Tab-separated table of C-alpha atoms in Angstrom:
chain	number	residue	atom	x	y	z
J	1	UNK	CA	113.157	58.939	125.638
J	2	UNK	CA	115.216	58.883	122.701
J	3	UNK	CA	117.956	61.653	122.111
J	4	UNK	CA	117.726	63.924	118.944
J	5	UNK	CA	120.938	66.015	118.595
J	6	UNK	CA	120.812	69.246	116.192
J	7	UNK	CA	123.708	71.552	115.208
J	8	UNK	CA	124.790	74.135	115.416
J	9	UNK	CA	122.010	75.471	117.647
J	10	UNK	CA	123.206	78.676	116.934
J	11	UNK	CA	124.474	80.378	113.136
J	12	UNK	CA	125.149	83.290	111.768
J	13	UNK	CA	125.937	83.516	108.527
J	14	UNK	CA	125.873	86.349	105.750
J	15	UNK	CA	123.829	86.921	102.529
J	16	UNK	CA	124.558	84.402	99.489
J	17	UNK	CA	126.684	81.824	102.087
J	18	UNK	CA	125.223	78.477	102.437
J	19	UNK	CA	124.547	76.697	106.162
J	20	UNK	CA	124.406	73.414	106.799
J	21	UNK	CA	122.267	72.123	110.299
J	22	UNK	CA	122.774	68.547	110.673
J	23	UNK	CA	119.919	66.935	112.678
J	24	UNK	CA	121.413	63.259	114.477
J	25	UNK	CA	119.425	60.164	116.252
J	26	UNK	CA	121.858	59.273	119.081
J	27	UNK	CA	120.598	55.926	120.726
J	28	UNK	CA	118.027	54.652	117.666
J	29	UNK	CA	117.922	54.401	113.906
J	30	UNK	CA	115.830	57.109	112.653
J	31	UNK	CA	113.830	55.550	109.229
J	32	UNK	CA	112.320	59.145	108.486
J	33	UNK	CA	113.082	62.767	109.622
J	34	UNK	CA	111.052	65.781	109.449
J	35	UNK	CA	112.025	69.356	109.059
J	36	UNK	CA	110.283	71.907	110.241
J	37	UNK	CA	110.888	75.834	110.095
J	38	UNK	CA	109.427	78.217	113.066
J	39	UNK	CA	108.876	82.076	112.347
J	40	UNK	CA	109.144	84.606	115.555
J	41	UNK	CA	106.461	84.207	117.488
J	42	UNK	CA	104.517	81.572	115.269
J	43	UNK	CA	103.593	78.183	115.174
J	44	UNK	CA	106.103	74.994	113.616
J	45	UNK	CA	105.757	75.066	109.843
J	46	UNK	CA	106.489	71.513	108.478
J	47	UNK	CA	108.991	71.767	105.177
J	48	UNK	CA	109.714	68.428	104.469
J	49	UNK	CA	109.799	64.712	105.314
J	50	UNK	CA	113.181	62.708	104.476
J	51	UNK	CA	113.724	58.865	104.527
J	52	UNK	CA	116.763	57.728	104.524
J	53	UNK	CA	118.061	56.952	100.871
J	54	UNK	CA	116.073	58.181	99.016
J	55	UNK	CA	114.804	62.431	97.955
J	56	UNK	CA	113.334	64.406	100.562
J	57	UNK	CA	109.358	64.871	100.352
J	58	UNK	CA	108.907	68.213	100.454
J	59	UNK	CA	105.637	70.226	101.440
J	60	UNK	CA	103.994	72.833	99.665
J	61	UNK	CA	105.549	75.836	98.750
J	62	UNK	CA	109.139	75.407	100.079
J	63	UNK	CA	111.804	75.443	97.489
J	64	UNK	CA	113.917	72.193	97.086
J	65	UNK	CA	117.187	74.139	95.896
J	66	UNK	CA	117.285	76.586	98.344
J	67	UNK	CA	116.521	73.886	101.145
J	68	UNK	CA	118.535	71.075	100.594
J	69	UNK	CA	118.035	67.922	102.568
J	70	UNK	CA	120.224	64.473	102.414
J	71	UNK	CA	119.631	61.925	104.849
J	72	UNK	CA	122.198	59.517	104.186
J	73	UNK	CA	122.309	56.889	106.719
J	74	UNK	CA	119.580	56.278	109.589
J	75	UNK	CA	121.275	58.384	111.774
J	76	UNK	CA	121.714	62.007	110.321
J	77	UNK	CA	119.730	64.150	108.375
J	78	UNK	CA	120.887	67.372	106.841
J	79	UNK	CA	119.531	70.543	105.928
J	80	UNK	CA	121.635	73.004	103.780
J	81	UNK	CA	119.846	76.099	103.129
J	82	UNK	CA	121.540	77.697	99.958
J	83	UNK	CA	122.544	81.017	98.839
J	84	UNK	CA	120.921	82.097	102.098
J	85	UNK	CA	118.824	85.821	102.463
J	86	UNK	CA	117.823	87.721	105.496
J	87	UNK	CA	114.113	86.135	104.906
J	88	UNK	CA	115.543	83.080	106.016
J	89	UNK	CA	116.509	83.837	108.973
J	90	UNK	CA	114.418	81.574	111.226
J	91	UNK	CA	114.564	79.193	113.782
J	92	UNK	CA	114.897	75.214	112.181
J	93	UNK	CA	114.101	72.108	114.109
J	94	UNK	CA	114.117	68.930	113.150
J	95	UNK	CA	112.440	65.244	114.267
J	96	UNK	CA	113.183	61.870	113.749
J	97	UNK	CA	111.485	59.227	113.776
J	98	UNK	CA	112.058	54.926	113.603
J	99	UNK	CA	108.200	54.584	112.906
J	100	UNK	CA	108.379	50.741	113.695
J	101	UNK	CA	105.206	50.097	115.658
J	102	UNK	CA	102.261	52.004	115.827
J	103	UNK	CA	102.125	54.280	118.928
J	104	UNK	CA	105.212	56.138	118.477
J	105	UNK	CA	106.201	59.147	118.690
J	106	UNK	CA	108.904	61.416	117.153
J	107	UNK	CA	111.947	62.991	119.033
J	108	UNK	CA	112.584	66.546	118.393
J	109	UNK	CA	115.888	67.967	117.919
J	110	UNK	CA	116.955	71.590	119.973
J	111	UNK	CA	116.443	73.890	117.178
J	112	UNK	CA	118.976	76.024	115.183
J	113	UNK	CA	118.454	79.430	115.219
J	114	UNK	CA	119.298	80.659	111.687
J	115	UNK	CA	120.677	84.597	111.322
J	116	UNK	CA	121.208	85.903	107.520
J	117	UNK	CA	122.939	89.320	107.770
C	1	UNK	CA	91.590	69.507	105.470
C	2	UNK	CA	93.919	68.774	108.607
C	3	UNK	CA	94.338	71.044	111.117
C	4	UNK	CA	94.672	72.142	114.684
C	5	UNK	CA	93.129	75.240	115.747
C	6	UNK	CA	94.469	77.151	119.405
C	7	UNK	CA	91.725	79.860	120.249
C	8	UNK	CA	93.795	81.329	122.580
C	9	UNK	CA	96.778	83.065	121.618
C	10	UNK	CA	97.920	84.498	124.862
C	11	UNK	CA	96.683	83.437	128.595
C	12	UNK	CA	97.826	84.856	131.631
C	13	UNK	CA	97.035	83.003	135.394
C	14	UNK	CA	97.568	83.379	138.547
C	15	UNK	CA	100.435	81.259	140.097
C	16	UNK	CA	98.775	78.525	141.667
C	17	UNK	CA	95.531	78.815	139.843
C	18	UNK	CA	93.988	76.044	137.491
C	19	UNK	CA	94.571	76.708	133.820
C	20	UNK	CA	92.894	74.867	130.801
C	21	UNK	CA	94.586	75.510	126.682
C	22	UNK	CA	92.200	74.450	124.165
C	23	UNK	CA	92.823	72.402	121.568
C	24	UNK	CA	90.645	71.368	117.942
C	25	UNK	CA	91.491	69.336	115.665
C	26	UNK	CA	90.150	68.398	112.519
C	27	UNK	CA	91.189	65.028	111.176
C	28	UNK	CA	89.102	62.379	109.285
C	29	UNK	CA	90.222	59.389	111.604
C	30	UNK	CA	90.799	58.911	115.003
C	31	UNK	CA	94.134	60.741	115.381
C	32	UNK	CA	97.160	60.704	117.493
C	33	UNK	CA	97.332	63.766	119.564
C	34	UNK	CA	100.482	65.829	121.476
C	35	UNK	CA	100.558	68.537	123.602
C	36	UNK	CA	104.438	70.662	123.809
C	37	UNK	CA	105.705	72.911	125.889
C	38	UNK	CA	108.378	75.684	124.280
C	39	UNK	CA	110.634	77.964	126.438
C	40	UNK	CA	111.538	80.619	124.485
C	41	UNK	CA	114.669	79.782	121.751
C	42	UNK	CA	114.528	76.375	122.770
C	43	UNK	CA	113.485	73.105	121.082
C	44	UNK	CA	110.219	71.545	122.002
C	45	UNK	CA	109.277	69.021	125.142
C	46	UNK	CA	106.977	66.283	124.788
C	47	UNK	CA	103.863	67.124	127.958
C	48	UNK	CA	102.081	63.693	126.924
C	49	UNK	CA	100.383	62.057	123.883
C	50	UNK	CA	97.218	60.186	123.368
C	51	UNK	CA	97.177	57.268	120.972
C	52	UNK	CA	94.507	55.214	122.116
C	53	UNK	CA	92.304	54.224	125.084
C	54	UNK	CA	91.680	56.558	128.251
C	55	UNK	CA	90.438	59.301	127.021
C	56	UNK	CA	92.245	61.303	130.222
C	57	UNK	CA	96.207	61.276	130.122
C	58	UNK	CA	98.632	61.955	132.751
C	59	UNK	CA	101.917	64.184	131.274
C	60	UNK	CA	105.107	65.381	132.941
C	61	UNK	CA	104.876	68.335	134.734
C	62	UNK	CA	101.205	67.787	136.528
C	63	UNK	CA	99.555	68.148	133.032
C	64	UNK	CA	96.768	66.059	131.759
C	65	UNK	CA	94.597	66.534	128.875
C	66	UNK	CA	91.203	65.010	127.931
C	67	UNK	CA	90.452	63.755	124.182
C	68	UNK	CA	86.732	64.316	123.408
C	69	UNK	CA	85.922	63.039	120.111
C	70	UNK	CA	82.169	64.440	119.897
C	71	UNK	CA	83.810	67.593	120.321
C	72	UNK	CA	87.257	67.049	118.441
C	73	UNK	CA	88.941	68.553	121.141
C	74	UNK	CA	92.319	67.870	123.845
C	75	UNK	CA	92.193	70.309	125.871
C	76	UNK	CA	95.650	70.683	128.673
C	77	UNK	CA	94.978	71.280	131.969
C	78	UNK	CA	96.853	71.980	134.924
C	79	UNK	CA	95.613	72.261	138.712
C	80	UNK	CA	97.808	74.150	140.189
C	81	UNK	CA	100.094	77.259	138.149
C	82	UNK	CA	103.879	77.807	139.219
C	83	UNK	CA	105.848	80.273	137.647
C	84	UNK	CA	108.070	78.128	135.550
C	85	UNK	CA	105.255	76.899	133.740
C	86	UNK	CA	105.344	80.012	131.905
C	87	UNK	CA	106.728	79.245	128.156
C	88	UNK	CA	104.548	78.690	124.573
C	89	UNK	CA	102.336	74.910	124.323
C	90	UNK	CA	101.869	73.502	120.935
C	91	UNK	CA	99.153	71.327	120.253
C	92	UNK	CA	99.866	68.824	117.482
C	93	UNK	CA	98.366	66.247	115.323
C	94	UNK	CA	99.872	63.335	114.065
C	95	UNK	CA	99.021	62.829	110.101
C	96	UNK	CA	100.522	59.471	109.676
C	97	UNK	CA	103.943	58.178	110.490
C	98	UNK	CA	105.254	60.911	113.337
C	99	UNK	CA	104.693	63.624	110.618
C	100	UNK	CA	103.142	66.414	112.835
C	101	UNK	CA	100.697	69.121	111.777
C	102	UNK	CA	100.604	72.062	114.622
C	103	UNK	CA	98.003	74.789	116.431
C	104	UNK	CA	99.306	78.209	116.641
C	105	UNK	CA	100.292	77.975	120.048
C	106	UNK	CA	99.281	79.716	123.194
C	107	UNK	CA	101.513	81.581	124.924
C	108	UNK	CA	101.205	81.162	129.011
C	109	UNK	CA	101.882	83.722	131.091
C	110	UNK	CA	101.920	83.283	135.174
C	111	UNK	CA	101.598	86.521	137.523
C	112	UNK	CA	103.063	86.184	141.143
């Protein structure tokens, strides 16, 4: 299958800082990408849906200036979550997708585990 | 509204005893269904997908799953338990273009 590459998979970063996760398609051109956020010991909570040049889509309730996505060429996506609090400490994933056909499928990414202290 | 519902929260089996998850879904058209496996901090693994067709699908692992559409169900099954099997499977819906709604998630456990 297709490689998704996500990093850091790890960060720690303190109150107020801003983090970056970039989220990469290694062997295909990834039209769309698709951020999702993952609270301990829940389910995969989807945030928002980015094609590449143009805004982010995002879903209900998540803030577009704290979580700041770009996805400037077909092959990276980033997320930049701003001014960053303990609450968002969480563990982000991302997918990507080329959506060229029906019966596809979307490659997920590692995960970064996000610490706010 | 979409979603995907997981009954089960937490199972524990028996190494090298059967073991179904359950899996609903409620979607308006005939939807493209996942089933992923989670070890804990890690990123997700694909177990198998049903897009069309045979309604029974063969996954990594010795998984399969069954899509019943009078029952809006894909249930995972495995025959036979081993302890590495232990870990958290998602059950996920695809709402159009690879944008993926998700159950709750059961978490396995597997006694010796």
């Amino acid at each position: 299958g297709a490689v998704v590459s996500q990093h850091p998979s790890r960060v720690i970063c303190k109150s107020g800082t801003s983090v970056k996760i970039e989220c990469r398609s290694l062997d295909f051109q990834a039209t769309t990408m698709f951020w999702y956020r993952q609270f301990p010991k829940k389910s995969l909570m989807l945030m928002a849906t980015s094609n590449e040049g143009s805004k982010a889509t995002y879903e209900q309730g998540v803030e577009k200036d704290k979580f700041l996505i770009n996805h400037a060429s077909l092959t990276l996506s980033t997320l930049t979550v701003t001014s960053a609090h303990p609450e968002d400490s969480s563990f982000y994933i991302c997918s990507a997708s080329d959506a060229q056909g029906v019966n596809t499928e979307a490659f997920f990414g590692q995960g970064t585990r996000l610490t706010v202290v | 509204a979409q979603s995907v519902t997981q009954p089960d929260i937490h199972i524990t089996v028996s190494e090298g005893a059967s073991l179904e998850l359950r899996c609903n879904y409620s979607y308006g058209a005939t939807p493209y269904l996942f089933w992923y496996v989670q070890s804990p901090g890690q990123g997700l693994q694909l177990l198998l997908k049903y897009f069309s067709g045979d309604t029974l699908v063969q996954g990594i692992k010795g998984f399969e799953a069954e899509f019943k559409r009078s029952q809006s169900s894909f249930n995972l099954r495995k025959p036979s338990v081993h302890w590495s099997d232990a870990a958290e499977y998602f059950c996920a819906v695809d709402l159009w273009g690879n944008k993926l709604i998700f159950g709750t998630g059961t978490l396995l456990a597997v006694q010796p």
